[in-house]
Coordinates of C-alpha atoms and ligand atoms in Angstrom, one line a residue:
M1 CA -25.3 -2.7 -17.9
S2 CA -24.9 -1.0 -21.3
L3 CA -22.2 1.5 -21.4
D4 CA -24.7 4.4 -21.6
A5 CA -26.2 2.9 -18.2
A6 CA -23.0 2.5 -16.6
A7 CA -22.1 6.1 -17.3
A8 CA -25.4 7.4 -16.1
S9 CA -25.3 5.8 -12.6
L10 CA -21.6 6.9 -12.2
H11 CA -23.0 10.2 -12.9
A12 CA -25.8 9.7 -10.4
V13 CA -23.3 8.6 -7.9
A14 CA -20.9 11.3 -8.1
A15 CA -24.1 13.9 -8.1
R16 CA -24.8 12.5 -4.6
F17 CA -21.7 14.3 -3.0
A18 CA -21.6 17.7 -1.8
T19 CA -19.1 19.0 -4.4
G20 CA -20.7 22.3 -4.4
A21 CA -20.3 21.8 -8.5
A22 CA -22.2 20.4 -11.7
V23 CA -21.0 17.2 -12.6
A24 CA -19.9 17.0 -16.4
T25 CA -18.1 13.8 -16.8
V26 CA -16.9 10.6 -14.9
E27 CA -14.2 8.6 -16.4
P28 CA -12.1 5.8 -15.3
F29 CA -8.9 7.1 -13.6
S30 CA -6.0 6.0 -15.8
G31 CA -3.0 6.6 -13.4
P32 CA -1.9 3.9 -11.3
A33 CA -4.8 3.5 -8.7
G34 CA -3.8 0.4 -6.8
H35 CA -4.9 -3.4 -7.1
I36 CA -7.8 -3.0 -4.9
N37 CA -10.5 -0.3 -5.4
A38 CA -11.9 1.2 -8.6
S39 CA -11.0 4.8 -9.3
Y40 CA -12.7 7.5 -11.4
I41 CA -12.1 11.1 -12.0
V42 CA -14.9 13.6 -11.7
S43 CA -15.1 16.7 -13.7
G44 CA -17.3 19.5 -13.1
R45 CA -18.0 23.3 -13.1
A46 CA -17.9 25.1 -9.6
P47 CA -19.2 28.5 -9.4
R48 CA -18.2 31.2 -11.9
D49 CA -17.5 28.0 -14.1
R50 CA -14.4 27.2 -12.7
P51 CA -13.2 23.7 -13.8
I52 CA -12.9 21.3 -10.4
R53 CA -11.9 17.7 -10.5
F54 CA -12.6 15.0 -7.7
F55 CA -11.4 11.6 -7.2
L56 CA -14.1 8.8 -6.8
Q57 CA -13.5 5.5 -5.6
R58 CA -16.0 2.3 -5.2
L59 CA -14.5 0.5 -2.4
N60 CA -13.7 -3.4 -2.5
A61 CA -16.0 -5.0 -0.2
H62 CA -14.4 -8.5 -0.6
V63 CA -11.2 -7.5 0.4
F64 CA -12.5 -5.2 3.5
P65 CA -14.9 -6.8 5.9
S66 CA -16.5 -3.5 7.3
L67 CA -16.4 -0.7 4.8
A68 CA -18.1 1.6 7.5
E69 CA -15.2 1.1 10.1
L70 CA -12.5 1.8 7.4
M71 CA -14.5 5.0 6.5
E72 CA -14.5 5.6 10.0
N73 CA -10.7 5.5 10.1
V74 CA -10.1 7.5 7.1
K75 CA -12.1 10.2 8.2
R76 CA -10.2 10.5 11.3
V77 CA -7.0 10.2 9.8
T78 CA -7.4 12.6 7.2
Q79 CA -8.8 15.2 9.6
H80 CA -5.9 14.6 12.1
V81 CA -3.2 14.8 9.5
G82 CA -4.5 17.8 7.4
G83 CA -2.9 18.5 4.0
P84 CA -4.2 18.2 0.8
L85 CA -5.9 14.8 0.8
R86 CA -9.5 15.8 1.8
L87 CA -12.8 13.7 1.8
V88 CA -16.0 15.2 0.2
P89 CA -18.8 14.4 2.2
T90 CA -22.2 13.3 0.9
R91 CA -25.0 15.7 0.4
G92 CA -26.3 14.2 3.9
G93 CA -23.1 14.7 5.7
D94 CA -21.5 11.2 5.4
A95 CA -18.1 10.0 4.7
C96 CA -19.2 7.5 2.0
L97 CA -22.5 6.3 0.3
Q98 CA -23.9 3.2 -0.6
D99 CA -25.6 2.8 -4.3
E100 CA -28.9 0.8 -5.0
H101 CA -26.3 -2.2 -5.7
G102 CA -24.9 -2.1 -2.4
D103 CA -21.5 -0.7 -3.8
V104 CA -20.1 1.8 -1.3
W105 CA -18.3 4.9 -2.9
R106 CA -16.3 7.9 -1.5
L107 CA -15.0 10.9 -3.0
Y108 CA -11.8 13.0 -2.6
D109 CA -10.7 16.5 -3.8
F110 CA -8.6 15.7 -6.7
I111 CA -5.0 16.9 -6.2
E112 CA -4.1 18.7 -9.1
G113 CA -0.2 19.0 -10.1
A114 CA 0.4 15.7 -8.5
V115 CA 2.4 12.8 -9.9
T116 CA 3.3 9.4 -8.6
R117 CA 6.6 8.1 -9.4
P118 CA 6.9 4.2 -10.9
I119 CA 10.5 4.0 -9.8
A120 CA 12.4 5.9 -7.2
T121 CA 15.3 8.1 -7.7
A122 CA 17.8 8.6 -4.4
A123 CA 16.0 12.0 -3.8
D124 CA 12.6 10.4 -4.3
A125 CA 13.4 7.6 -2.2
E126 CA 14.4 10.1 0.6
H127 CA 11.8 12.2 0.1
A128 CA 9.1 9.4 0.4
A129 CA 10.6 7.6 3.2
R130 CA 10.5 11.1 5.1
A131 CA 6.7 11.8 4.0
F132 CA 5.9 8.1 5.5
G133 CA 8.0 8.8 8.8
A134 CA 6.2 12.2 9.2
F135 CA 2.9 10.6 8.5
Q136 CA 3.4 8.1 11.5
R137 CA 4.8 10.8 13.7
A138 CA 1.5 12.9 12.9
L139 CA -0.5 9.9 13.8
G140 CA 1.5 9.5 17.1
D141 CA -1.0 11.8 18.7
L142 CA -4.2 10.6 17.3
P143 CA -6.8 10.8 19.9
G144 CA -8.5 7.6 21.1
P145 CA -10.5 5.1 20.6
R146 CA -8.0 2.8 18.7
L147 CA -8.5 2.7 15.0
H148 CA -10.4 -0.3 13.7
E149 CA -8.5 -3.2 12.2
T150 CA -9.7 -2.6 8.7
I151 CA -8.3 -6.0 7.6
P152 CA -7.4 -8.2 10.7
H153 CA -4.2 -9.9 10.8
F154 CA -2.8 -8.1 7.9
H155 CA 0.7 -8.1 8.7
D156 CA 0.7 -11.4 10.5
T157 CA 3.4 -13.1 8.5
P158 CA 3.0 -16.7 9.9
R159 CA -0.9 -16.6 9.5
R160 CA 0.0 -15.6 5.7
L161 CA 2.2 -18.6 5.6
E162 CA -0.4 -21.0 7.0
S163 CA -2.9 -19.5 4.3
F164 CA -0.2 -20.1 1.7
E165 CA 0.3 -23.8 2.8
C166 CA -3.4 -24.2 2.5
A167 CA -3.3 -22.7 -0.9
V168 CA -0.9 -25.1 -2.2
Q169 CA -2.9 -28.0 -0.8
R170 CA -6.0 -27.2 -2.1
D171 CA -4.7 -26.2 -5.5
A172 CA -7.7 -24.4 -6.6
A173 CA -6.6 -23.2 -10.0
G174 CA -4.3 -26.3 -10.8
R175 CA -1.4 -23.8 -10.8
A176 CA 0.8 -25.6 -8.1
A177 CA 2.4 -27.7 -10.5
G178 CA 3.7 -24.8 -12.4
A179 CA 4.9 -23.0 -9.4
R180 CA 6.9 -25.7 -7.8
A181 CA 10.1 -23.6 -7.8
E182 CA 8.6 -20.7 -6.1
V183 CA 6.6 -22.8 -3.5
A184 CA 10.0 -24.4 -2.4
E185 CA 11.8 -21.1 -2.5
I186 CA 9.1 -19.8 0.2
R187 CA 9.3 -22.7 2.2
A188 CA 13.3 -22.4 2.4
H189 CA 12.6 -18.9 4.0
R190 CA 9.9 -19.9 6.3
D191 CA 11.9 -19.0 9.4
L192 CA 11.5 -15.2 8.6
A193 CA 7.9 -15.3 9.1
A194 CA 8.2 -15.1 12.9
V195 CA 10.8 -12.1 13.2
L196 CA 8.4 -9.5 13.6
V197 CA 5.5 -11.0 15.3
Q198 CA 8.0 -12.1 18.0
A199 CA 9.6 -8.9 18.5
A200 CA 6.1 -7.4 19.0
A201 CA 4.8 -10.4 21.2
A202 CA 8.0 -9.8 23.5
G203 CA 7.4 -6.1 23.7
A204 CA 10.6 -5.3 22.1
V205 CA 8.7 -2.8 19.7
P206 CA 5.8 -0.7 20.1
E207 CA 2.3 -0.9 18.4
R208 CA 1.7 2.5 16.7
V209 CA -0.7 3.7 14.2
V210 CA 1.1 2.9 10.7
H211 CA 0.2 3.2 7.2
N212 CA 0.5 -0.4 6.4
D213 CA 0.9 0.0 2.5
A214 CA 4.0 2.2 2.7
K215 CA 4.8 1.9 -1.0
L216 CA 6.0 4.6 -3.5
A217 CA 3.2 4.5 -5.6
N218 CA 1.1 5.7 -2.4
V219 CA 2.9 9.1 -2.0
L220 CA 2.0 11.9 -4.4
F221 CA 4.8 14.3 -5.5
D222 CA 4.5 18.0 -6.7
A223 CA 4.9 17.7 -10.5
A224 CA 6.9 21.1 -10.4
S225 CA 9.1 21.1 -7.6
G226 CA 9.3 17.3 -6.7
E227 CA 8.7 17.7 -3.2
P228 CA 6.1 15.0 -1.6
L229 CA 2.5 16.3 -1.3
C230 CA 0.9 13.8 0.8
V231 CA 0.6 10.0 1.3
V232 CA -2.5 8.5 -0.1
D233 CA -4.5 4.9 0.1
L234 CA -5.3 5.2 3.7
D235 CA -7.3 2.1 3.7
T236 CA -5.2 0.2 5.7
V237 CA -4.0 2.8 8.2
M238 CA -4.6 1.0 11.7
P239 CA -2.4 -0.4 14.6
G240 CA 0.7 -1.9 13.4
L241 CA 4.6 -1.9 13.7
A242 CA 6.5 1.1 12.4
L243 CA 8.5 -1.6 10.7
Y244 CA 5.8 -2.8 8.5
D245 CA 6.3 0.6 6.8
F246 CA 10.1 0.6 6.6
G247 CA 9.7 -2.7 5.2
D248 CA 7.3 -1.7 2.3
L249 CA 9.4 1.6 1.7
V250 CA 12.5 -0.8 1.1
R251 CA 10.2 -3.4 -1.0
S252 CA 9.0 -0.6 -3.3
M253 CA 12.0 1.7 -3.7
A254 CA 15.4 0.0 -3.1
T255 CA 15.3 -1.6 -6.7
R256 CA 14.8 0.0 -9.8
A257 CA 12.6 -2.9 -11.0
A258 CA 8.8 -2.6 -11.2
E259 CA 6.9 -4.7 -9.1
D260 CA 5.7 -7.0 -11.9
E261 CA 9.0 -7.0 -13.9
R262 CA 9.1 -10.3 -15.7
D263 CA 13.0 -10.4 -16.1
T264 CA 14.1 -11.1 -12.6
S265 CA 17.8 -10.5 -13.6
R266 CA 16.7 -6.8 -13.4
V267 CA 15.6 -6.9 -10.1
R268 CA 18.9 -5.5 -8.2
L269 CA 18.9 -4.1 -4.7
E270 CA 20.4 -0.7 -5.0
P271 CA 22.6 0.0 -1.7
E272 CA 22.4 3.8 -2.2
L273 CA 18.6 3.6 -2.7
F274 CA 18.5 1.7 0.8
E275 CA 20.4 4.0 2.3
S276 CA 18.6 6.9 0.9
I277 CA 15.2 5.2 2.3
A278 CA 16.7 4.6 5.9
R279 CA 17.9 8.5 6.1
G280 CA 14.6 9.8 5.0
Y281 CA 12.9 7.5 7.4
V282 CA 15.0 7.9 10.5
A283 CA 15.3 11.7 9.9
A284 CA 11.5 12.1 10.1
M285 CA 11.0 9.6 12.9
R286 CA 13.7 11.1 15.1
E287 CA 13.5 10.1 18.8
L288 CA 10.2 8.2 18.0
L289 CA 12.5 5.3 16.7
T290 CA 13.6 3.2 19.2
P291 CA 17.0 1.3 19.3
P292 CA 15.2 -2.3 18.8
E293 CA 13.3 -0.7 15.9
R294 CA 16.3 0.4 14.5
D295 CA 18.1 -2.8 14.7
L296 CA 15.2 -4.6 13.1
L297 CA 15.1 -2.1 10.0
V298 CA 16.8 -4.8 7.7
P299 CA 15.0 -7.7 8.9
A300 CA 11.9 -6.0 8.6
A301 CA 12.5 -5.4 4.8
Q302 CA 13.4 -9.1 4.5
V303 CA 10.1 -10.1 6.3
I304 CA 7.7 -7.6 4.4
V305 CA 9.2 -8.6 0.8
F306 CA 8.8 -12.3 2.1
E307 CA 5.3 -11.7 3.1
Q308 CA 4.6 -10.0 -0.3
A309 CA 5.8 -12.9 -2.1
V310 CA 3.8 -15.1 -0.2
R311 CA 0.6 -13.2 -1.1
F312 CA 1.2 -12.7 -4.6
L313 CA 1.8 -16.5 -4.8
I314 CA -1.1 -17.5 -2.7
D315 CA -3.5 -15.3 -5.1
H316 CA -1.8 -16.8 -8.2
L317 CA -2.7 -20.2 -6.7
E318 CA -6.2 -19.3 -6.0
G319 CA -6.9 -17.9 -9.4
D320 CA -6.0 -14.3 -9.0
R321 CA -9.3 -13.4 -6.9
Y322 CA -7.6 -10.6 -4.9
Y323 CA -5.1 -8.4 -6.8
R324 CA -6.3 -7.0 -10.1
I325 CA -4.3 -8.6 -12.8
A326 CA -3.5 -7.2 -16.3
R327 CA -2.0 -10.4 -17.6
P328 CA -2.2 -14.4 -17.3
G329 CA 0.6 -15.4 -14.9
H330 CA 0.8 -11.7 -13.2
N331 CA 0.9 -12.6 -9.6
L332 CA 3.4 -15.1 -10.3
D333 CA 5.4 -12.6 -11.9
R334 CA 5.0 -10.5 -8.9
C335 CA 5.9 -13.2 -6.8
R336 CA 9.0 -13.9 -8.3
T337 CA 10.2 -10.1 -8.4
Q338 CA 9.7 -10.3 -4.6
L339 CA 11.6 -13.3 -4.3
A340 CA 14.4 -12.2 -6.1
L341 CA 14.6 -8.8 -4.1
L342 CA 14.3 -11.0 -1.0
A343 CA 17.5 -13.0 -1.9
A344 CA 19.3 -9.9 -2.6
L345 CA 18.3 -8.4 0.9
L346 CA 19.5 -11.6 2.6
E347 CA 22.9 -11.8 0.6
Q348 CA 23.6 -8.3 1.1
E349 CA 22.6 -8.0 5.0
R350 CA 25.7 -7.1 6.3
P351 CA 26.6 -3.9 4.1
L352 CA 22.9 -2.9 4.4
R353 CA 23.2 -3.0 8.3
R354 CA 26.6 -1.0 8.1
R355 CA 24.9 1.5 6.0
I356 CA 22.2 2.0 8.7
T357 CA 25.0 2.3 11.3
G358 CA 26.5 5.2 9.4
I359 CA 23.2 7.3 9.6
Ligands
GN1_401 C1 -2.3 -3.8 -2.5 O1 -4.2 -1.1 -2.9 P1 -2.8 -1.1 -3.5 O2 -2.5 -1.8 -4.7 O3 -2.0 0.0 -3.0 C2 -2.3 -4.3 -1.2 C3 -0.8 -4.2 -0.3 C4 0.2 -4.7 -1.2 C5 0.1 -4.1 -2.4 C6 1.3 -4.5 -3.2 C7 -5.5 -3.8 0.9 O4 -2.0 -2.2 -2.2 O5 -1.0 -4.6 0.9 O6 1.4 -4.4 -0.4 O7 -1.2 -4.0 -3.2 N1 -3.5 -3.7 -0.5 C8 -4.3 -4.6 0.4 O8 1.4 -3.8 -4.4 O9 -4.1 -5.5 0.2
MG402 MG1 -4.4 -0.2 -1.2

């Protein structure tokens, strides 16, 4: 498709939503928009010539088996939680639309004056952890039916490990030899995989509606006040364990290194950041958090970081088909960062546990 044709079809997609505005431009979103969907900013004019913007996304049909079910979840969750994250329906009243190529699109109000944080300060970490805790709390009384599993077995770490062994055997992109050290390191930590699924199977920790991608980049902060505005990226909100979200909070905020830092010597675990995360999360969850969940907070961080290392390495071995990359070896760098963080979480387990006891 030529550039002009591409622009015209984006424009046509945006015009099919009930924005109440005349669409002027649709441009690729330049901010951090995740590794999975494609995001655009729609600018237009509302009545009385007021400028107005929207956030348009083309959903990734390779990653999510049923986009209709996914959108059913997102609609229910945004309506139940309230706040600034609002879907704009199509002119026909649907939550999303399918274009003539079969691509599925959704539109949100653009949240003006919001920023994400690439790296957390202690205050950000506490705020973001509180926001995710409050999100889980808000969804504690979501009326039935049970939400759809938008990606089945999403945090089934043992299953991820099996896929990893298959990816190593198949070596589809011919990269296994170049990742020998990482493959060995993952195998050395394989016992971690069962920790959370076993706790769940034994009935020690309850199923809840959780976010499942509780990373720092998925919290919008008010640019002026620094307060969190809302959590975003609700594609994986579904039944799961509170501990999955706590694990991702630690994964994304307890270090000042970026997820794709190339220099792993910079991937340090900051105990004060960890403590801020735990304080914010525990404060927001209050009595909802059971003693067994509390006991598993540190192991959960280890498991989720391990799982993410596994997932990045699978994608590297399979030729970067899942996560969008910006450079060769990107997923291998991401895997190494997770492994460095995992090593620190294992080494500092006792002092981290003490910090939780002190909260
Ligand atoms: C993906 O969509 P995005 O970039 O926020 C992924 C998460 C990973 C995360 C790692 C549906 O999230 O599970 O933890 O990348 N989402 C999906 O940064 O696989
Ligand atoms: Mg996502």
